[in-house]
mmCIF file of C-alpha atoms in Angstrom:
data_model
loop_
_atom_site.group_PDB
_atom_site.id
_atom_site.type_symbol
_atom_site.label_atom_id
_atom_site.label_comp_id
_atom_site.label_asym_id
_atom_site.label_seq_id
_atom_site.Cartn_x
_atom_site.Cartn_y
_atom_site.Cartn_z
ATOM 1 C CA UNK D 87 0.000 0.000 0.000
ATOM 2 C CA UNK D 88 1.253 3.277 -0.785
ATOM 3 C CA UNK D 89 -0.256 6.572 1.219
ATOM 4 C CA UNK D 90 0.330 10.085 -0.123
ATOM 5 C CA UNK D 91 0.796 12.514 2.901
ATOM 6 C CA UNK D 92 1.440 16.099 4.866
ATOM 7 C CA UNK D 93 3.267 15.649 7.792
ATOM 8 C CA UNK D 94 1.403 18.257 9.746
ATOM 9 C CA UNK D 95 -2.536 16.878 8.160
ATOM 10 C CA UNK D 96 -4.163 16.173 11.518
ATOM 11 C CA UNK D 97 -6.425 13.604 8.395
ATOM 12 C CA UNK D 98 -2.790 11.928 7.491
ATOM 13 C CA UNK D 99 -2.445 11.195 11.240
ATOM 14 C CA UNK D 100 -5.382 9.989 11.560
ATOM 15 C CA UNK D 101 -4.800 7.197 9.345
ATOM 16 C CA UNK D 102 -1.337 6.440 10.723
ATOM 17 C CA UNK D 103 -2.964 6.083 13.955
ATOM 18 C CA UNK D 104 -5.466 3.867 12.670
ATOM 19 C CA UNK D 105 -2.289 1.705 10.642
ATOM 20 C CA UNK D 106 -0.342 1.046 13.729
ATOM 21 C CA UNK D 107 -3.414 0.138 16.205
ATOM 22 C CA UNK D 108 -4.316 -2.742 13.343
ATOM 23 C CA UNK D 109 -0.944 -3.542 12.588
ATOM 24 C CA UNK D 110 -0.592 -2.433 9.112
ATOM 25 C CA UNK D 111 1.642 0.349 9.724
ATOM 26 C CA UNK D 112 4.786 -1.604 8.552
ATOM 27 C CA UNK D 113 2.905 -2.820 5.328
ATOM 28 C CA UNK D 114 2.478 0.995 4.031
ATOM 29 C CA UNK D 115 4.798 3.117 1.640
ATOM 30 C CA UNK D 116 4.176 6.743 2.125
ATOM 31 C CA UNK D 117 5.465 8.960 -0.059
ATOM 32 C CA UNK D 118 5.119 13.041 0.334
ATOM 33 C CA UNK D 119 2.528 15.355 -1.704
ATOM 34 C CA UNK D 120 2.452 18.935 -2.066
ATOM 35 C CA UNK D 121 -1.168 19.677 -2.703
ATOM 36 C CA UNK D 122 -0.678 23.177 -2.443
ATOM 37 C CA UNK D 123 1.901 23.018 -5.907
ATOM 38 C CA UNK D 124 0.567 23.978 -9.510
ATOM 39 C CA UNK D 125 2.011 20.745 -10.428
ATOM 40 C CA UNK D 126 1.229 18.194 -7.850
ATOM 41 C CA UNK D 127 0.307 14.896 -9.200
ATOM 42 C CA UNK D 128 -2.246 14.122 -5.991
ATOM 43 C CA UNK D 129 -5.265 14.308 -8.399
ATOM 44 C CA UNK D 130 -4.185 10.793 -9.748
ATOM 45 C CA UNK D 131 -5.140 9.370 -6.378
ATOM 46 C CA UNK D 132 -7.626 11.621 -5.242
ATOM 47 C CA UNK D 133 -9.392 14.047 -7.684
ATOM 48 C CA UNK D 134 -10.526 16.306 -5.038
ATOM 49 C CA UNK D 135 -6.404 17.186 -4.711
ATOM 50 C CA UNK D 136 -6.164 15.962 -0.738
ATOM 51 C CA UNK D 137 -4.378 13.994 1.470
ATOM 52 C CA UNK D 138 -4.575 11.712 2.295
ATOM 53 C CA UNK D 139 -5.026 9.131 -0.038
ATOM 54 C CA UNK D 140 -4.278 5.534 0.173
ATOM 55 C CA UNK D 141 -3.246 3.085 -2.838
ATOM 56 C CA UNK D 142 -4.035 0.039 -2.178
ATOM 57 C CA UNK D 143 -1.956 -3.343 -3.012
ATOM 58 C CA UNK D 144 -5.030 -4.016 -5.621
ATOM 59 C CA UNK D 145 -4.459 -0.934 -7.112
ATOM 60 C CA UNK D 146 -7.598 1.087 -5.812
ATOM 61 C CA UNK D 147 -7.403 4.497 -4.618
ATOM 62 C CA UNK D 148 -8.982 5.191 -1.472
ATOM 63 C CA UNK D 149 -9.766 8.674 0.114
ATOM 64 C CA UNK D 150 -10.091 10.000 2.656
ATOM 65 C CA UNK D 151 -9.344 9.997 6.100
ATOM 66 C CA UNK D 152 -12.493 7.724 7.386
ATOM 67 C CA UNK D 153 -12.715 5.837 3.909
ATOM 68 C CA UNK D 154 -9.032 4.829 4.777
ATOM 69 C CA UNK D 155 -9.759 4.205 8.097
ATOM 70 C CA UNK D 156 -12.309 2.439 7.914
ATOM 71 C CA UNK D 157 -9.888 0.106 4.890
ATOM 72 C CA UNK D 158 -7.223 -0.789 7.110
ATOM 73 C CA UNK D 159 -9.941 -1.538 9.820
ATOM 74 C CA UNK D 160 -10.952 -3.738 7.933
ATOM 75 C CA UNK D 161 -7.595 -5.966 7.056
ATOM 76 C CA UNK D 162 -7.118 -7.608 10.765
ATOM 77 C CA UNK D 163 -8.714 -9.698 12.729
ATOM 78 C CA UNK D 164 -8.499 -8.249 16.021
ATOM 79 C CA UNK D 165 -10.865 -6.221 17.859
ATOM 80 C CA UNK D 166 -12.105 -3.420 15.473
ATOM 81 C CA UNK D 167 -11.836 0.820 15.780
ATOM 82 C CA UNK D 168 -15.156 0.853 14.165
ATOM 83 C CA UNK D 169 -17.635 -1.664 16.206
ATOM 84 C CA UNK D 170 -20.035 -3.942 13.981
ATOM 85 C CA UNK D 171 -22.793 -2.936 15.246
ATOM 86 C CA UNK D 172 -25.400 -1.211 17.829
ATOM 87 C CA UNK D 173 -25.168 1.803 19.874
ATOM 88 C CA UNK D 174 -21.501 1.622 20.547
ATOM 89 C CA UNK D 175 -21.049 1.512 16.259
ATOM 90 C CA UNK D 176 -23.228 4.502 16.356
ATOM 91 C CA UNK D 177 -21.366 6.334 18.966
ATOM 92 C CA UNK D 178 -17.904 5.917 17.009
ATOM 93 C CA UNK D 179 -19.190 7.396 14.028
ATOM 94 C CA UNK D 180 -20.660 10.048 15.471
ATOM 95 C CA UNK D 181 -17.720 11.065 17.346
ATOM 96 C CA UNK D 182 -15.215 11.267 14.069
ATOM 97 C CA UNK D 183 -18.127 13.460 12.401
ATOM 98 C CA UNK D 184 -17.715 16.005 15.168
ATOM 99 C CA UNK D 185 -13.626 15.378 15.223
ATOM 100 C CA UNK D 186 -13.532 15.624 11.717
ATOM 101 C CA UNK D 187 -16.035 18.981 11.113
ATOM 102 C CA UNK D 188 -14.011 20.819 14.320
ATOM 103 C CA UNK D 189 -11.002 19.742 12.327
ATOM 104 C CA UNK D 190 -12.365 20.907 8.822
ATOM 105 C CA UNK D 191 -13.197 24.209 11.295
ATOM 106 C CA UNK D 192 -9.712 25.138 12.899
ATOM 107 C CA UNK D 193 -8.197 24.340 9.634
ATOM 108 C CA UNK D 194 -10.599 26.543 7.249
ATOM 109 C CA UNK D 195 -9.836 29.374 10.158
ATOM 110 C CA UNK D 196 -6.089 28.776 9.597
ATOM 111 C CA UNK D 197 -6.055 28.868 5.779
ATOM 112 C CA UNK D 198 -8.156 32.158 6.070
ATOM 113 C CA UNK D 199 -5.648 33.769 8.397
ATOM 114 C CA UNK D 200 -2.708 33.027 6.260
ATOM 115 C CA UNK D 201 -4.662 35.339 3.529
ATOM 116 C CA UNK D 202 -3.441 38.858 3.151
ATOM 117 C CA UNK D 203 -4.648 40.579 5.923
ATOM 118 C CA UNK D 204 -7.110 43.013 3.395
ATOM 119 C CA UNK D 205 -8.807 40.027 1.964
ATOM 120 C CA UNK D 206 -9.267 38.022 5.435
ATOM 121 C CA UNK D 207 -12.830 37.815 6.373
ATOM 122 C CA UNK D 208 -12.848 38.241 10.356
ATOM 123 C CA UNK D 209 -16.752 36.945 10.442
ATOM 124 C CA UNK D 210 -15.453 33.808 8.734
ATOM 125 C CA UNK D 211 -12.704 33.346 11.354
ATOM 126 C CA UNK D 212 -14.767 34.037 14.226
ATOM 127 C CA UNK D 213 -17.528 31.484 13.031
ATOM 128 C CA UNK D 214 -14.565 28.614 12.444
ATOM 129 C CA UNK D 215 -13.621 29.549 16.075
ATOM 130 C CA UNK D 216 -17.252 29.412 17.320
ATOM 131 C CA UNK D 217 -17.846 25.738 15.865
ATOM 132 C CA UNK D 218 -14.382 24.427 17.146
ATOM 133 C CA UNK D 219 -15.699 26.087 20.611
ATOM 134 C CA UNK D 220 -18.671 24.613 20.791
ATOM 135 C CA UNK D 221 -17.433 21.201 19.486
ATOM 136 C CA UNK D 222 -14.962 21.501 22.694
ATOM 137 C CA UNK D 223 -18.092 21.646 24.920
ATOM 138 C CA UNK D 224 -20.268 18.740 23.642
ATOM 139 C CA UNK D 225 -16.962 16.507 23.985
ATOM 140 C CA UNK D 226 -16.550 18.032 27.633
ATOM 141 C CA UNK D 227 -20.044 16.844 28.568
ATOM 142 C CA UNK D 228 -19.807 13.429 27.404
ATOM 143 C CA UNK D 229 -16.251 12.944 27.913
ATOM 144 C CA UNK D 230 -17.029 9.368 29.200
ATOM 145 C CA UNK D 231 -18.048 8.167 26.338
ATOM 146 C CA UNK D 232 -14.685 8.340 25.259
ATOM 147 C CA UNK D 233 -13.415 6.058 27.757
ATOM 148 C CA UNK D 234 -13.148 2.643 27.183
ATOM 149 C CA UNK D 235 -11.230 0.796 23.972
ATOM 150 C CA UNK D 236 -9.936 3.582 20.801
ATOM 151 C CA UNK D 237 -12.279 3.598 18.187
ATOM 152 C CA UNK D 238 -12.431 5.560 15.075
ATOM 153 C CA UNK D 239 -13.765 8.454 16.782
ATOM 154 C CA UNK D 240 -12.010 8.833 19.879
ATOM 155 C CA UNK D 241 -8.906 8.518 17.370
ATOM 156 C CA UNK D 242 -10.598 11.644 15.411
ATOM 157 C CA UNK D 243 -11.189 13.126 18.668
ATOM 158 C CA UNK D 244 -7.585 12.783 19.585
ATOM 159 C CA UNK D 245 -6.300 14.306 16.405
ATOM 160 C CA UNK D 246 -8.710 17.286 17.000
ATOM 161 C CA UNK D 247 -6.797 17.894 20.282
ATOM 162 C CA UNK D 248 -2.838 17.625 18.841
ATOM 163 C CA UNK D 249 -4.126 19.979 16.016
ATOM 164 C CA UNK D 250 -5.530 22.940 18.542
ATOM 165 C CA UNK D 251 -1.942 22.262 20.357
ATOM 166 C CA UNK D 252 -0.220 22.396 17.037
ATOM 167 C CA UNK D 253 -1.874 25.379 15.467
ATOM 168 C CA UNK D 254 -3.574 27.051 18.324
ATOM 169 C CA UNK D 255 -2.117 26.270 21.517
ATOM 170 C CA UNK D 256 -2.043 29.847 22.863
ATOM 171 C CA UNK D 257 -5.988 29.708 23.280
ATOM 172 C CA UNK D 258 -5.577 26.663 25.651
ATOM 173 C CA UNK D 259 -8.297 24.458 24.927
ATOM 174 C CA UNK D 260 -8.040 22.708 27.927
ATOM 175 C CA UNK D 261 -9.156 25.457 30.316
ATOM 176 C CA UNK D 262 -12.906 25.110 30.604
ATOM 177 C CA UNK D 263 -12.143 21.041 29.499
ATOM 178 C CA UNK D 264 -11.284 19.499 32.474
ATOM 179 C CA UNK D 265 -12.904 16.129 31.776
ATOM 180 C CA UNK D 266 -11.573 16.191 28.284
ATOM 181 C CA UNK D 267 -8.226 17.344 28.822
ATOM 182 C CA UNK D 268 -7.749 14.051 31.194
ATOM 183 C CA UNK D 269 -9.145 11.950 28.601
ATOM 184 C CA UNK D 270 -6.374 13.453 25.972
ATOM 185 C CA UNK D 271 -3.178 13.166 28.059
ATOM 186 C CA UNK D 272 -3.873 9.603 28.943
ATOM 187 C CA UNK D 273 -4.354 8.894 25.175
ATOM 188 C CA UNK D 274 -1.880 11.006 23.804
ATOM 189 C CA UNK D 275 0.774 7.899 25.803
ATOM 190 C CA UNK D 276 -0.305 5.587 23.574
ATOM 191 C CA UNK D 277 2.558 4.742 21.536
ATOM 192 C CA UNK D 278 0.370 4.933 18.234
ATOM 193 C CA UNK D 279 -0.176 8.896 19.182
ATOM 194 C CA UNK D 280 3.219 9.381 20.246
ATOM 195 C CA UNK D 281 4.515 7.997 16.775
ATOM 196 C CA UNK D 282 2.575 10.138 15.162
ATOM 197 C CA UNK D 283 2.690 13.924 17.533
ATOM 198 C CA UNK D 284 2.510 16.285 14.101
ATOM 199 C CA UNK D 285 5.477 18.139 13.339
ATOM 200 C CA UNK D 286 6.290 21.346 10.970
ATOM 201 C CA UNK D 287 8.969 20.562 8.818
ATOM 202 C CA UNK D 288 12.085 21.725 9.406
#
């Protein structure tokens, strides 16, 4: 398997978080993309020009983040990020739909600020911060339901937290996020997260 990647995509970690918790970690190839370049080739894998986006050993292109997830979920026996079935199923999903959308948020508000400061649009920040916010406080109030064995969307979750460290750590999430902030240094141990804690390249 090959997997086209950003070292700083909070998606791209995802995945690698997902690869070494199954086991395939060792089995995939990744190999840089620029999808920012006139001339990046990333549309041969994925058309919508992200990362990241998986080949697999068949020769299928797979994107993105909970596609790919979901893939290499799917390629061990043991027991699975994304349950089978019933409420606990349910639950996962729902959690990496509100880690993803506070990701697509804080990222959006970050791409906007790097604008020239004439053509930012401070309404469109303020609303990116506003969903990230109140994505912080439905996690807070059911923190437990993160507890228990990682799953697809506590790994989502856990992404959403490096990324405000990465790109926004001077707003301290975890004031106001007591529950959550527990929940997030306990995980962040795991060996999968530490192999993974996104850096800017040198």
């Amino acid at each position: 398997m090959k997997l086209r990647y950003s070292p700083t995509s909070p998606y791209v970690r995802k995945v690698m978080i997902a690869a070494i918790e199954t086991g395939q970690a060792g089995k995939i190839e990744i190999e840089p993309a620029n999808v920012w370049a006139a001339d990046s080739d990333i549309g041969r894998q994925n058309p919508l020009g992200k990362v990241p986006a998986l080949t697999t050993d068949g020769g299928e292109a797979l994107f993105d983040s909970p596609v790919i997830c979901e893939y290499l979920d799917s390629l061990h026996a043991g027991p699975k990020l994304l349950p089978p079935s019933g409420g606990a199923r349910w639950r996962a999903l729902r959690l990496q739909a509100l880690g993803d959308g506070m990701l697509d948020a804080a990222i959006l508000r970050r791409l906007e600020a790097q604008r020239p400061q004439e053509k930012q649009s401070p309404d469109w920040i303020e609303r990116q911060k506003r969903v990230v916010a109140r994505g912080l406080d439905a996690l807070e109030a059911e923190a437990a339901t993160l507890e228990g064995p990682l799953t697809l969307g506590s790994i989502a979750v856990g992404c959403v937290c490096g990324y405000l460290d990465l790109r926004f750590a001077a707003e301290r999430w975890r004031q106001g996020h007591p529950k959550l902030a527990s929940w997030y240094e306990k995980t962040a141990k795991r060996q999968s997260f530490l192999d993974t804690v996104p850096k800017d390249p040198a």
